[in-house]
Amino acid sequence: MKSGSWWIGLLLIAIAAGVGYGLGRTGTGPVLSNPPDDHTGHAHGDGHDHGAAGEVQQIALSEQAWKNLGLKTGEVTLKEFWRTITIPALVGERPGHSEHRVGTMVHGVVTKVHVVPGQTVRPGDPLFDVQTTGELIAGVQANLLKTLQDLDLANMELKRLEPLIERGDIPGVRGIEKKYELQRLESARLIQMQELLVRGLTVEQVAQIVESRKLVRQFTVRVPGGPTPQAMDAAVDRGVTVLPVGLARLVSEHQPAANPKLSYSIEQIDVFPGKMIQPGDELCDLALHDELALTGLGFQRDSELIAQVLEHQWSITAIFETGEGEPLVREGLKIQYADNVVDAGTRLFKFYIPLDNEVVRDMPGPNNVTYRSWRFKPGQRAQLLVPIEHWTDKIVLPTEAVVKEGPEAFVFRQNGKLFERVPVVILYEDGRHSLLANEGSLYPGDVVAMNEAYQLNLALKKSQGGSGADPHAGHNH
């Protein structure tokens, strides 16, 4: 009986196994399978990433999901690419050009200050009113007035002699002598006007002396750079018949024409109303920040690389930190020169790059004062991307367009409303760009996601029933 029961049990097990197999074959049981795929079980050369069962790894995004990600797409193109090294840099002033100190050449007393710290001024704008107390300026003005009086008398005398010379009443040599005297006085007049300009008087004030025949005890110290067009017009309007030509010639020789593009900032004011000044005293400091300089701070081992970049005039990219999400990038910069010494204390090797500044905004203030804000400021830090190796015909994408999973790397190619995960080969990364091999997985003209590849990959994993894996896996930091 025991032996018969054993055989009966074995028979029942076999019958149950057969029924289960039959159910699976007829489709009445819960069979798991992949969606139909015409390419199942075949090798692919189209660069698509297929799962173990042959399905394309792809994900569909709703319009809301696209906006929430801030997803950006772009076409794949073949580009040239420079491998770079990163060298820190500092923004600084141009030695001998960015800083201007305004001084005085006379003894006097400051009677009025026209500017405030931080104000934007241009060539010819008034800075200070000064009342002279020394005898030098007064003496030069007195000599000019005497010369002008002598010129008037000489001209009157010549006009009186000319009819007499024509009638032969007096010899012609008298007229020649008077013309020589006029030339001598004219030369003295020009020299004296020149001295007044050199001593700090303006074009308007010299014209005022000539017109009014009075001494000027107070004059205005102005922003260097030449007289303004308004000042020249005023001088011409005020001058006597012989003044404009002579004065304009002196101005062109000793006061260069104003550059309307120049704008200075008042950095420091060293005087106040009532302060006594003397020749050589500094009145204020002006800053000219329309052009600055980047100082690269490389190590001694970088000197040969910098020399190579300088020799071939390769372009450098500068990245400036900002409070916003995106850094400020300036490309196409050139090294102007490099030091021939290495600092013994820091072992730093310095090189210099001109940097054109940019106006961010002009803010109006009270009393028609303007305050200017510049994009770049001395002391600001930057990172320089210095080229050292050149590639051509490579696929270059933003780093955010590539996601990594262990040794694998992927991008997401757009196919209608779907994004397909495509495997790629990374040749080089620099933190901003990923250089991909042109090996057939992507083609020029393909549209790919230019950012948020990590989030797309995470969503793809979750849609396949995965846990999303490690939240930091494949994320480029």
Short mmCIF file of C-alpha atoms in Angstrom, two decimals:
data_model
loop_
_atom_site.label_atom_id
_atom_site.label_comp_id
_atom_site.label_asym_id
_atom_site.label_seq_id
_atom_site.Cartn_x
_atom_site.Cartn_y
_atom_site.Cartn_z
CA MET A 1 0.00 0.00 0.00
CA LYS A 2 2.80 2.38 0.79
CA SER A 3 4.45 1.63 -2.55
CA GLY A 4 1.16 2.17 -4.42
CA SER A 5 0.53 5.51 -2.72
CA TRP A 6 3.98 6.73 -3.78
CA TRP A 7 3.30 5.98 -7.41
CA ILE A 8 -0.13 7.65 -7.27
CA GLY A 9 1.41 10.88 -5.87
CA LEU A 10 4.08 10.94 -8.58
CA LEU A 11 1.37 10.60 -11.26
CA LEU A 12 -0.60 13.56 -9.86
CA ILE A 13 2.49 15.82 -9.96
CA ALA A 14 3.13 14.96 -13.61
CA ILE A 15 -0.48 15.72 -14.55
CA ALA A 16 -0.33 19.15 -12.85
CA ALA A 17 2.87 20.05 -14.68
CA GLY A 18 1.32 19.18 -18.02
CA VAL A 19 -1.76 21.31 -17.39
CA GLY A 20 0.38 24.34 -16.51
CA TYR A 21 2.42 23.93 -19.66
CA GLY A 22 -0.75 23.70 -21.75
CA LEU A 23 -2.18 26.87 -20.26
CA GLY A 24 0.96 28.77 -21.09
CA ARG A 25 0.92 27.55 -24.67
CA THR A 26 -2.76 28.51 -25.25
CA GLY A 27 -2.39 32.05 -23.84
CA THR A 28 -4.77 31.61 -20.96
CA GLY A 29 -2.04 32.13 -18.35
CA PRO A 30 -0.21 35.44 -17.33
CA VAL A 31 2.74 35.43 -19.77
CA LEU A 32 5.15 38.46 -19.61
CA SER A 33 6.63 39.74 -22.89
CA ASN A 34 8.10 42.90 -24.44
CA PRO A 35 6.05 45.09 -26.81
CA PRO A 36 6.21 43.98 -30.43
CA ASP A 37 9.43 45.11 -32.12
CA ASP A 38 10.32 44.46 -35.72
CA HIS A 39 14.01 44.49 -34.75
CA THR A 40 13.76 41.99 -31.88
CA GLY A 41 16.70 39.65 -31.88
CA HIS A 42 18.63 41.56 -34.58
CA ALA A 43 21.85 43.57 -34.38
CA HIS A 44 21.48 47.34 -34.80
CA GLY A 45 23.83 49.80 -36.37
CA ASP A 46 21.62 52.88 -35.91
CA GLY A 47 23.05 53.84 -32.55
CA HIS A 48 19.79 53.17 -30.65
CA ASP A 49 20.17 51.81 -27.16
CA HIS A 50 18.16 48.59 -26.84
CA GLY A 51 17.30 46.70 -23.72
CA ALA A 52 18.03 43.05 -23.10
CA ALA A 53 14.83 42.06 -24.93
CA GLY A 54 15.46 44.52 -27.81
CA GLU A 55 13.22 47.46 -26.83
CA VAL A 56 14.30 51.04 -27.60
CA GLN A 57 15.10 53.00 -24.43
CA GLN A 58 12.89 56.05 -24.83
CA ILE A 59 10.64 58.34 -22.85
CA ALA A 60 7.77 60.66 -23.75
CA LEU A 61 7.48 64.07 -22.08
CA SER A 62 4.29 66.01 -21.56
CA GLU A 63 4.23 69.71 -22.34
CA GLN A 64 4.16 70.46 -18.61
CA ALA A 65 7.15 68.21 -17.91
CA TRP A 66 9.11 69.91 -20.71
CA LYS A 67 8.45 73.32 -19.17
CA ASN A 68 9.16 72.14 -15.63
CA LEU A 69 12.57 70.84 -16.70
CA GLY A 70 13.37 73.94 -18.72
CA LEU A 71 14.47 71.54 -21.42
CA LYS A 72 16.50 72.90 -24.33
CA THR A 73 17.23 71.10 -27.58
CA GLY A 74 19.69 71.69 -30.38
CA GLU A 75 21.14 70.15 -33.51
CA VAL A 76 24.28 68.04 -33.51
CA THR A 77 27.09 69.62 -35.54
CA LEU A 78 30.75 68.83 -36.11
CA LYS A 79 33.00 71.49 -34.61
CA GLU A 80 36.55 72.24 -33.75
CA PHE A 81 37.45 72.07 -30.07
CA TRP A 82 40.34 73.25 -27.93
CA ARG A 83 41.45 71.30 -24.90
CA THR A 84 42.23 73.83 -22.21
CA ILE A 85 43.75 74.21 -18.78
CA THR A 86 42.23 76.49 -16.16
CA ILE A 87 44.33 79.30 -14.68
CA PRO A 88 43.01 81.82 -12.11
CA ALA A 89 43.10 85.54 -12.88
CA LEU A 90 42.33 88.90 -11.32
CA VAL A 91 40.79 91.99 -12.92
CA GLY A 92 43.01 95.04 -12.40
CA GLU A 93 43.58 98.58 -13.59
CA ARG A 94 45.91 99.36 -16.46
CA PRO A 95 49.08 100.78 -14.89
CA GLY A 96 49.60 104.39 -15.91
CA HIS A 97 46.23 104.65 -17.68
CA SER A 98 43.34 103.80 -15.37
CA GLU A 99 44.25 106.18 -12.55
CA HIS A 100 44.36 109.98 -12.96
CA ARG A 101 45.25 112.42 -10.19
CA VAL A 102 44.29 116.04 -10.68
CA GLY A 103 46.69 118.57 -9.18
CA THR A 104 47.16 122.32 -9.11
CA MET A 105 49.87 124.58 -10.49
CA VAL A 106 49.01 127.75 -8.58
CA HIS A 107 48.81 129.14 -5.09
CA GLY A 108 45.23 129.73 -4.09
CA VAL A 109 42.14 128.89 -2.06
CA VAL A 110 39.45 126.39 -3.05
CA THR A 111 36.16 128.27 -3.22
CA LYS A 112 33.80 125.60 -4.59
CA VAL A 113 33.71 121.82 -5.15
CA HIS A 114 31.55 120.85 -8.15
CA VAL A 115 31.67 117.04 -7.79
CA VAL A 116 30.92 114.26 -5.30
CA PRO A 117 32.58 110.82 -4.83
CA GLY A 118 31.34 108.22 -7.30
CA GLN A 119 30.12 110.78 -9.81
CA THR A 120 30.73 110.25 -13.52
CA VAL A 121 32.49 113.14 -15.27
CA ARG A 122 33.81 113.77 -18.76
CA PRO A 123 36.67 115.85 -20.22
CA GLY A 124 36.04 119.54 -19.68
CA ASP A 125 33.56 119.13 -16.81
CA PRO A 126 34.24 121.47 -13.85
CA LEU A 127 35.84 120.03 -10.72
CA PHE A 128 36.87 122.94 -8.46
CA ASP A 129 36.84 126.73 -8.38
CA VAL A 130 40.14 128.21 -7.15
CA GLN A 131 40.90 131.82 -6.23
CA THR A 132 44.54 132.61 -6.86
CA THR A 133 46.66 134.17 -4.15
CA GLY A 134 50.08 134.03 -5.81
CA GLU A 135 51.64 136.78 -7.87
CA LEU A 136 52.74 134.57 -10.77
CA ILE A 137 49.35 134.22 -12.47
CA ALA A 138 48.55 137.87 -11.81
CA GLY A 139 51.88 138.90 -13.33
CA VAL A 140 51.35 136.87 -16.50
CA GLN A 141 47.85 138.32 -16.89
CA ALA A 142 49.17 141.86 -16.39
CA ASN A 143 51.83 141.31 -19.05
CA LEU A 144 49.18 140.00 -21.45
CA LEU A 145 46.99 143.04 -20.87
CA LYS A 146 49.95 145.38 -21.49
CA THR A 147 50.79 143.51 -24.70
CA LEU A 148 47.19 143.80 -25.88
CA GLN A 149 47.24 147.54 -25.19
CA ASP A 150 50.52 147.92 -27.08
CA LEU A 151 49.04 145.97 -29.99
CA ASP A 152 46.07 148.33 -30.16
CA LEU A 153 48.36 151.38 -30.13
CA ALA A 154 50.67 149.88 -32.77
CA ASN A 155 47.73 149.10 -35.05
CA MET A 156 46.39 152.65 -34.65
CA GLU A 157 49.81 154.12 -35.40
CA LEU A 158 50.21 151.94 -38.50
CA LYS A 159 46.83 153.03 -39.80
CA ARG A 160 47.87 156.68 -39.30
CA LEU A 161 51.21 156.22 -41.11
CA GLU A 162 49.96 154.28 -44.13
CA PRO A 163 48.33 157.30 -45.90
CA LEU A 164 51.40 159.44 -45.23
CA ILE A 165 53.69 156.77 -46.68
CA GLU A 166 51.49 156.45 -49.78
CA ARG A 167 51.72 160.27 -50.39
CA GLY A 168 55.45 160.22 -49.79
CA ASP A 169 55.30 162.57 -46.84
CA ILE A 170 57.37 160.15 -44.73
CA PRO A 171 59.79 157.40 -45.72
CA GLY A 172 58.40 153.87 -46.13
CA VAL A 173 60.89 152.49 -43.61
CA ARG A 174 58.68 153.93 -40.86
CA GLY A 175 55.85 151.63 -41.94
CA ILE A 176 58.16 148.61 -42.15
CA GLU A 177 59.46 149.25 -38.62
CA LYS A 178 55.90 149.51 -37.30
CA LYS A 179 54.96 146.17 -38.95
CA TYR A 180 58.00 144.51 -37.32
CA GLU A 181 56.84 145.87 -33.98
CA LEU A 182 53.35 144.43 -34.56
CA GLN A 183 54.86 140.98 -35.29
CA ARG A 184 56.92 141.15 -32.12
CA LEU A 185 53.89 142.07 -30.02
CA GLU A 186 51.79 139.36 -31.64
CA SER A 187 54.43 136.76 -30.74
CA ALA A 188 54.52 138.02 -27.16
CA ARG A 189 50.72 137.81 -26.99
CA LEU A 190 50.69 134.18 -28.11
CA ILE A 191 53.44 133.26 -25.63
CA GLN A 192 51.59 134.89 -22.75
CA MET A 193 48.30 133.17 -23.63
CA GLN A 194 50.19 129.88 -23.85
CA GLU A 195 51.63 130.43 -20.38
CA LEU A 196 48.19 131.09 -18.95
CA LEU A 197 46.88 127.85 -20.45
CA VAL A 198 49.84 125.94 -19.04
CA ARG A 199 49.25 127.51 -15.61
CA GLY A 200 45.74 126.06 -15.49
CA LEU A 201 43.45 128.73 -16.93
CA THR A 202 40.82 127.54 -19.37
CA VAL A 203 40.15 128.66 -22.92
CA GLU A 204 37.08 130.59 -21.79
CA GLN A 205 39.06 132.46 -19.13
CA VAL A 206 41.83 133.46 -21.52
CA ALA A 207 39.17 134.69 -23.94
CA GLN A 208 37.54 136.59 -21.09
CA ILE A 209 40.82 138.34 -20.22
CA VAL A 210 41.31 139.41 -23.83
CA GLU A 211 37.74 140.62 -24.23
CA SER A 212 37.23 142.39 -20.90
CA ARG A 213 40.84 143.54 -20.43
CA LYS A 214 40.54 142.61 -16.74
CA LEU A 215 42.51 140.25 -14.53
CA VAL A 216 40.92 136.90 -13.59
CA ARG A 217 41.34 136.14 -9.89
CA GLN A 218 39.30 132.94 -9.90
CA PHE A 219 39.48 130.06 -12.33
CA THR A 220 38.01 126.55 -12.67
CA VAL A 221 39.94 123.28 -12.55
CA ARG A 222 38.39 120.90 -15.07
CA VAL A 223 38.56 117.22 -15.97
CA PRO A 224 41.64 116.61 -18.14
CA GLY A 225 41.27 115.61 -21.76
CA GLY A 226 40.87 118.92 -23.56
CA PRO A 227 38.24 121.64 -23.78
CA THR A 228 34.68 120.75 -24.55
CA PRO A 229 33.15 121.86 -27.88
CA GLN A 230 30.97 124.28 -25.91
CA ALA A 231 34.09 125.86 -24.41
CA MET A 232 35.64 126.33 -27.84
CA ASP A 233 32.44 127.93 -29.16
CA ALA A 234 32.35 130.27 -26.18
CA ALA A 235 35.96 131.25 -26.75
CA VAL A 236 35.32 132.07 -30.38
CA ASP A 237 32.20 134.09 -29.52
CA ARG A 238 34.02 136.12 -26.89
CA GLY A 239 37.30 136.66 -28.70
CA VAL A 240 38.34 139.72 -30.61
CA THR A 241 39.10 139.54 -34.31
CA VAL A 242 42.63 138.16 -33.91
CA LEU A 243 41.88 135.85 -30.95
CA PRO A 244 40.13 132.80 -32.39
CA VAL A 245 42.88 131.83 -34.82
CA GLY A 246 45.74 132.25 -32.38
CA LEU A 247 43.87 130.74 -29.44
CA ALA A 248 42.64 127.77 -31.45
CA ARG A 249 46.22 127.02 -32.54
CA LEU A 250 47.46 127.12 -28.94
CA VAL A 251 44.62 124.87 -27.79
CA SER A 252 45.38 122.30 -30.50
CA GLU A 253 49.04 122.26 -29.45
CA HIS A 254 48.68 122.21 -25.67
CA GLN A 255 45.17 120.94 -24.93
CA PRO A 256 44.19 117.89 -27.01
CA ALA A 257 40.64 117.69 -28.29
CA ALA A 258 38.17 116.17 -25.87
CA ASN A 259 37.20 112.54 -26.35
CA PRO A 260 33.44 112.36 -25.71
CA LYS A 261 33.66 108.60 -25.16
CA LEU A 262 35.87 108.98 -22.09
CA SER A 263 34.13 108.94 -18.75
CA TYR A 264 35.84 109.13 -15.38
CA SER A 265 34.61 108.29 -11.91
CA ILE A 266 35.46 110.47 -8.93
CA GLU A 267 37.22 108.09 -6.55
CA GLN A 268 38.51 110.49 -3.91
CA ILE A 269 38.30 114.22 -3.16
CA ASP A 270 41.24 115.64 -1.19
CA VAL A 271 40.16 119.28 -0.74
CA PHE A 272 37.21 121.31 0.51
CA PRO A 273 36.07 124.94 0.26
CA GLY A 274 38.47 127.22 2.11
CA LYS A 275 41.49 124.90 1.84
CA MET A 276 44.76 126.58 0.89
CA ILE A 277 46.57 124.90 -2.00
CA GLN A 278 49.93 125.32 -3.64
CA PRO A 279 51.60 124.00 -6.81
CA GLY A 280 51.86 120.20 -6.74
CA ASP A 281 48.95 119.56 -4.36
CA GLU A 282 46.54 116.79 -5.37
CA LEU A 283 42.91 117.84 -5.58
CA CYS A 284 41.15 114.57 -6.46
CA ASP A 285 41.60 111.08 -7.91
CA LEU A 286 39.84 110.05 -11.13
CA ALA A 287 39.37 106.47 -12.33
CA LEU A 288 39.16 105.58 -16.02
CA HIS A 289 37.74 102.05 -16.16
CA ASP A 290 36.63 101.76 -19.79
CA GLU A 291 39.60 99.45 -20.34
CA LEU A 292 41.01 97.10 -17.71
CA ALA A 293 43.47 94.21 -17.64
CA LEU A 294 43.22 90.56 -16.64
CA THR A 295 46.28 89.28 -14.79
CA GLY A 296 46.71 85.52 -15.19
CA LEU A 297 48.32 83.80 -12.19
CA GLY A 298 50.00 80.70 -13.55
CA PHE A 299 52.67 78.55 -11.97
CA GLN A 300 56.22 78.24 -13.25
CA ARG A 301 55.36 75.00 -15.05
CA ASP A 302 52.75 76.91 -17.09
CA SER A 303 55.25 79.37 -18.55
CA GLU A 304 56.03 77.26 -21.63
CA LEU A 305 52.33 76.78 -22.38
CA ILE A 306 51.71 80.52 -22.04
CA ALA A 307 54.66 81.25 -24.33
CA GLN A 308 53.14 78.92 -26.94
CA VAL A 309 49.74 80.61 -26.71
CA LEU A 310 51.38 84.04 -26.96
CA GLU A 311 53.46 83.01 -29.97
CA HIS A 312 50.48 81.65 -31.94
CA GLN A 313 48.04 84.30 -30.64
CA TRP A 314 45.50 81.67 -29.65
CA SER A 315 42.27 82.95 -28.13
CA ILE A 316 41.55 82.63 -24.41
CA THR A 317 38.16 82.38 -22.70
CA ALA A 318 37.53 84.12 -19.37
CA ILE A 319 34.77 82.99 -16.97
CA PHE A 320 33.62 85.45 -14.30
CA GLU A 321 31.60 84.45 -11.26
CA THR A 322 28.26 86.21 -10.90
CA GLY A 323 25.39 86.11 -8.45
CA GLU A 324 23.16 84.70 -11.17
CA GLY A 325 22.88 81.07 -12.23
CA GLU A 326 24.92 81.37 -15.42
CA PRO A 327 28.54 82.53 -15.24
CA LEU A 328 29.68 85.51 -17.31
CA VAL A 329 31.83 84.32 -20.22
CA ARG A 330 34.03 86.40 -22.52
CA GLU A 331 35.72 84.70 -25.47
CA GLY A 332 38.32 85.72 -28.03
CA LEU A 333 40.72 87.36 -25.55
CA LYS A 334 44.43 87.62 -26.43
CA ILE A 335 47.50 87.67 -24.21
CA GLN A 336 49.26 91.01 -24.62
CA TYR A 337 52.50 90.15 -22.83
CA ALA A 338 53.93 87.95 -20.08
CA ASP A 339 56.41 88.65 -17.32
CA ASN A 340 59.97 87.48 -17.78
CA VAL A 341 60.32 86.64 -14.10
CA VAL A 342 58.71 84.20 -11.67
CA ASP A 343 57.82 85.61 -8.27
CA ALA A 344 60.29 84.12 -5.81
CA GLY A 345 57.80 84.11 -2.93
CA THR A 346 54.63 82.79 -4.55
CA ARG A 347 56.26 81.00 -7.52
CA LEU A 348 53.60 82.61 -9.70
CA PHE A 349 54.13 83.47 -13.35
CA LYS A 350 51.99 86.43 -14.46
CA PHE A 351 50.64 87.30 -17.91
CA TYR A 352 48.31 90.11 -18.96
CA ILE A 353 45.21 90.30 -21.16
CA PRO A 354 43.42 93.54 -22.19
CA LEU A 355 39.76 93.60 -21.18
CA ASP A 356 37.20 96.02 -22.62
CA ASN A 357 34.79 97.08 -19.92
CA GLU A 358 31.03 97.40 -20.35
CA VAL A 359 28.56 99.87 -18.90
CA VAL A 360 25.84 98.13 -16.89
CA ARG A 361 23.76 101.21 -16.12
CA ASP A 362 23.86 104.97 -15.52
CA MET A 363 21.90 105.98 -12.44
CA PRO A 364 20.78 109.62 -12.18
CA GLY A 365 21.22 111.41 -8.87
CA PRO A 366 20.32 114.80 -7.43
CA ASN A 367 21.65 118.00 -9.01
CA ASN A 368 22.13 116.33 -12.43
CA VAL A 369 24.74 113.94 -11.04
CA THR A 370 25.21 110.58 -12.80
CA TYR A 371 26.61 107.44 -11.21
CA ARG A 372 27.93 104.78 -13.59
CA SER A 373 28.12 101.06 -12.86
CA TRP A 374 30.68 98.98 -14.80
CA ARG A 375 30.46 95.28 -15.65
CA PHE A 376 34.01 94.47 -14.59
CA LYS A 377 35.68 95.88 -11.48
CA PRO A 378 39.29 95.82 -10.27
CA GLY A 379 39.78 92.98 -7.79
CA GLN A 380 37.15 90.74 -9.43
CA ARG A 381 38.20 87.09 -9.83
CA ALA A 382 38.02 85.05 -13.03
CA GLN A 383 39.03 81.70 -14.48
CA LEU A 384 40.98 81.58 -17.74
CA LEU A 385 40.60 78.67 -20.14
CA VAL A 386 44.00 78.52 -21.84
CA PRO A 387 44.13 76.34 -25.01
CA ILE A 388 46.76 73.60 -25.25
CA GLU A 389 45.39 71.06 -27.80
CA HIS A 390 43.20 71.30 -30.91
CA TRP A 391 40.63 68.84 -32.29
CA THR A 392 38.55 69.09 -35.48
CA ASP A 393 35.32 67.42 -36.71
CA LYS A 394 34.12 66.36 -33.29
CA ILE A 395 30.71 66.52 -31.63
CA VAL A 396 30.73 69.10 -28.84
CA LEU A 397 27.78 69.25 -26.44
CA PRO A 398 27.19 70.94 -23.09
CA THR A 399 28.11 68.77 -20.14
CA GLU A 400 24.46 68.76 -19.03
CA ALA A 401 23.55 66.99 -22.30
CA VAL A 402 25.45 63.84 -21.28
CA VAL A 403 24.61 61.41 -18.48
CA LYS A 404 26.85 58.63 -17.17
CA GLU A 405 26.04 55.21 -15.79
CA GLY A 406 29.24 53.55 -14.69
CA PRO A 407 31.42 53.15 -17.78
CA GLU A 408 28.52 54.03 -20.11
CA ALA A 409 27.54 57.51 -21.29
CA PHE A 410 24.33 58.57 -23.03
CA VAL A 411 22.58 61.50 -24.68
CA PHE A 412 18.86 61.81 -25.46
CA ARG A 413 17.93 62.23 -29.10
CA GLN A 414 14.55 63.70 -29.98
CA ASN A 415 12.27 61.58 -32.14
CA GLY A 416 8.97 63.42 -32.48
CA LYS A 417 7.49 63.58 -28.99
CA LEU A 418 9.89 60.93 -27.72
CA PHE A 419 13.48 61.11 -26.46
CA GLU A 420 15.66 58.10 -27.22
CA ARG A 421 18.66 57.27 -25.09
CA VAL A 422 21.73 56.95 -27.31
CA PRO A 423 25.12 55.61 -26.13
CA VAL A 424 28.14 57.82 -26.88
CA VAL A 425 31.90 57.84 -26.37
CA ILE A 426 33.39 60.75 -24.40
CA LEU A 427 36.85 61.85 -25.52
CA TYR A 428 37.28 64.79 -23.15
CA GLU A 429 35.37 66.93 -20.63
CA ASP A 430 36.30 70.33 -19.19
CA GLY A 431 33.37 71.03 -16.87
CA ARG A 432 31.44 73.04 -19.49
CA HIS A 433 31.64 70.88 -22.60
CA SER A 434 31.74 67.19 -23.47
CA LEU A 435 33.73 66.20 -26.56
CA LEU A 436 32.17 63.11 -28.20
CA ALA A 437 33.73 60.78 -30.74
CA ASN A 438 32.15 60.86 -34.19
CA GLU A 439 31.69 57.07 -34.31
CA GLY A 440 28.19 56.73 -35.78
CA SER A 441 25.86 56.85 -32.80
CA LEU A 442 24.97 60.48 -33.55
CA TYR A 443 24.89 62.26 -36.88
CA PRO A 444 25.00 65.95 -37.85
CA GLY A 445 21.44 67.25 -37.89
CA ASP A 446 20.20 65.03 -35.05
CA VAL A 447 18.28 67.00 -32.43
CA VAL A 448 19.29 66.19 -28.85
CA ALA A 449 18.49 67.48 -25.38
CA MET A 450 21.11 70.09 -24.54
CA ASN A 451 20.47 69.98 -20.79
CA GLU A 452 18.80 67.91 -18.04
CA ALA A 453 20.07 64.60 -19.43
CA TYR A 454 20.41 63.33 -15.86
CA GLN A 455 16.73 64.05 -15.11
CA LEU A 456 15.62 62.43 -18.38
CA ASN A 457 17.63 59.32 -17.55
CA LEU A 458 16.15 59.21 -14.03
CA ALA A 459 12.62 59.49 -15.43
CA LEU A 460 13.36 56.74 -17.94
CA LYS A 461 14.49 54.39 -15.18
CA LYS A 462 11.39 55.07 -13.13
CA SER A 463 9.12 54.51 -16.13
CA GLN A 464 10.68 51.06 -16.53
CA GLY A 465 9.77 50.16 -12.95
CA GLY A 466 13.20 50.83 -11.48
CA SER A 467 13.90 52.70 -8.30
CA GLY A 468 15.86 55.40 -10.06
CA ALA A 469 19.08 54.02 -8.59
CA ASP A 470 21.57 56.22 -6.83
CA PRO A 471 20.45 59.89 -7.06
CA HIS A 472 24.04 60.93 -7.82
CA ALA A 473 24.89 58.18 -10.31
CA GLY A 474 25.91 59.63 -13.67
CA HIS A 475 25.49 63.22 -12.50
CA ASN A 476 28.36 65.47 -13.58
CA HIS A 477 29.35 67.81 -10.75
#
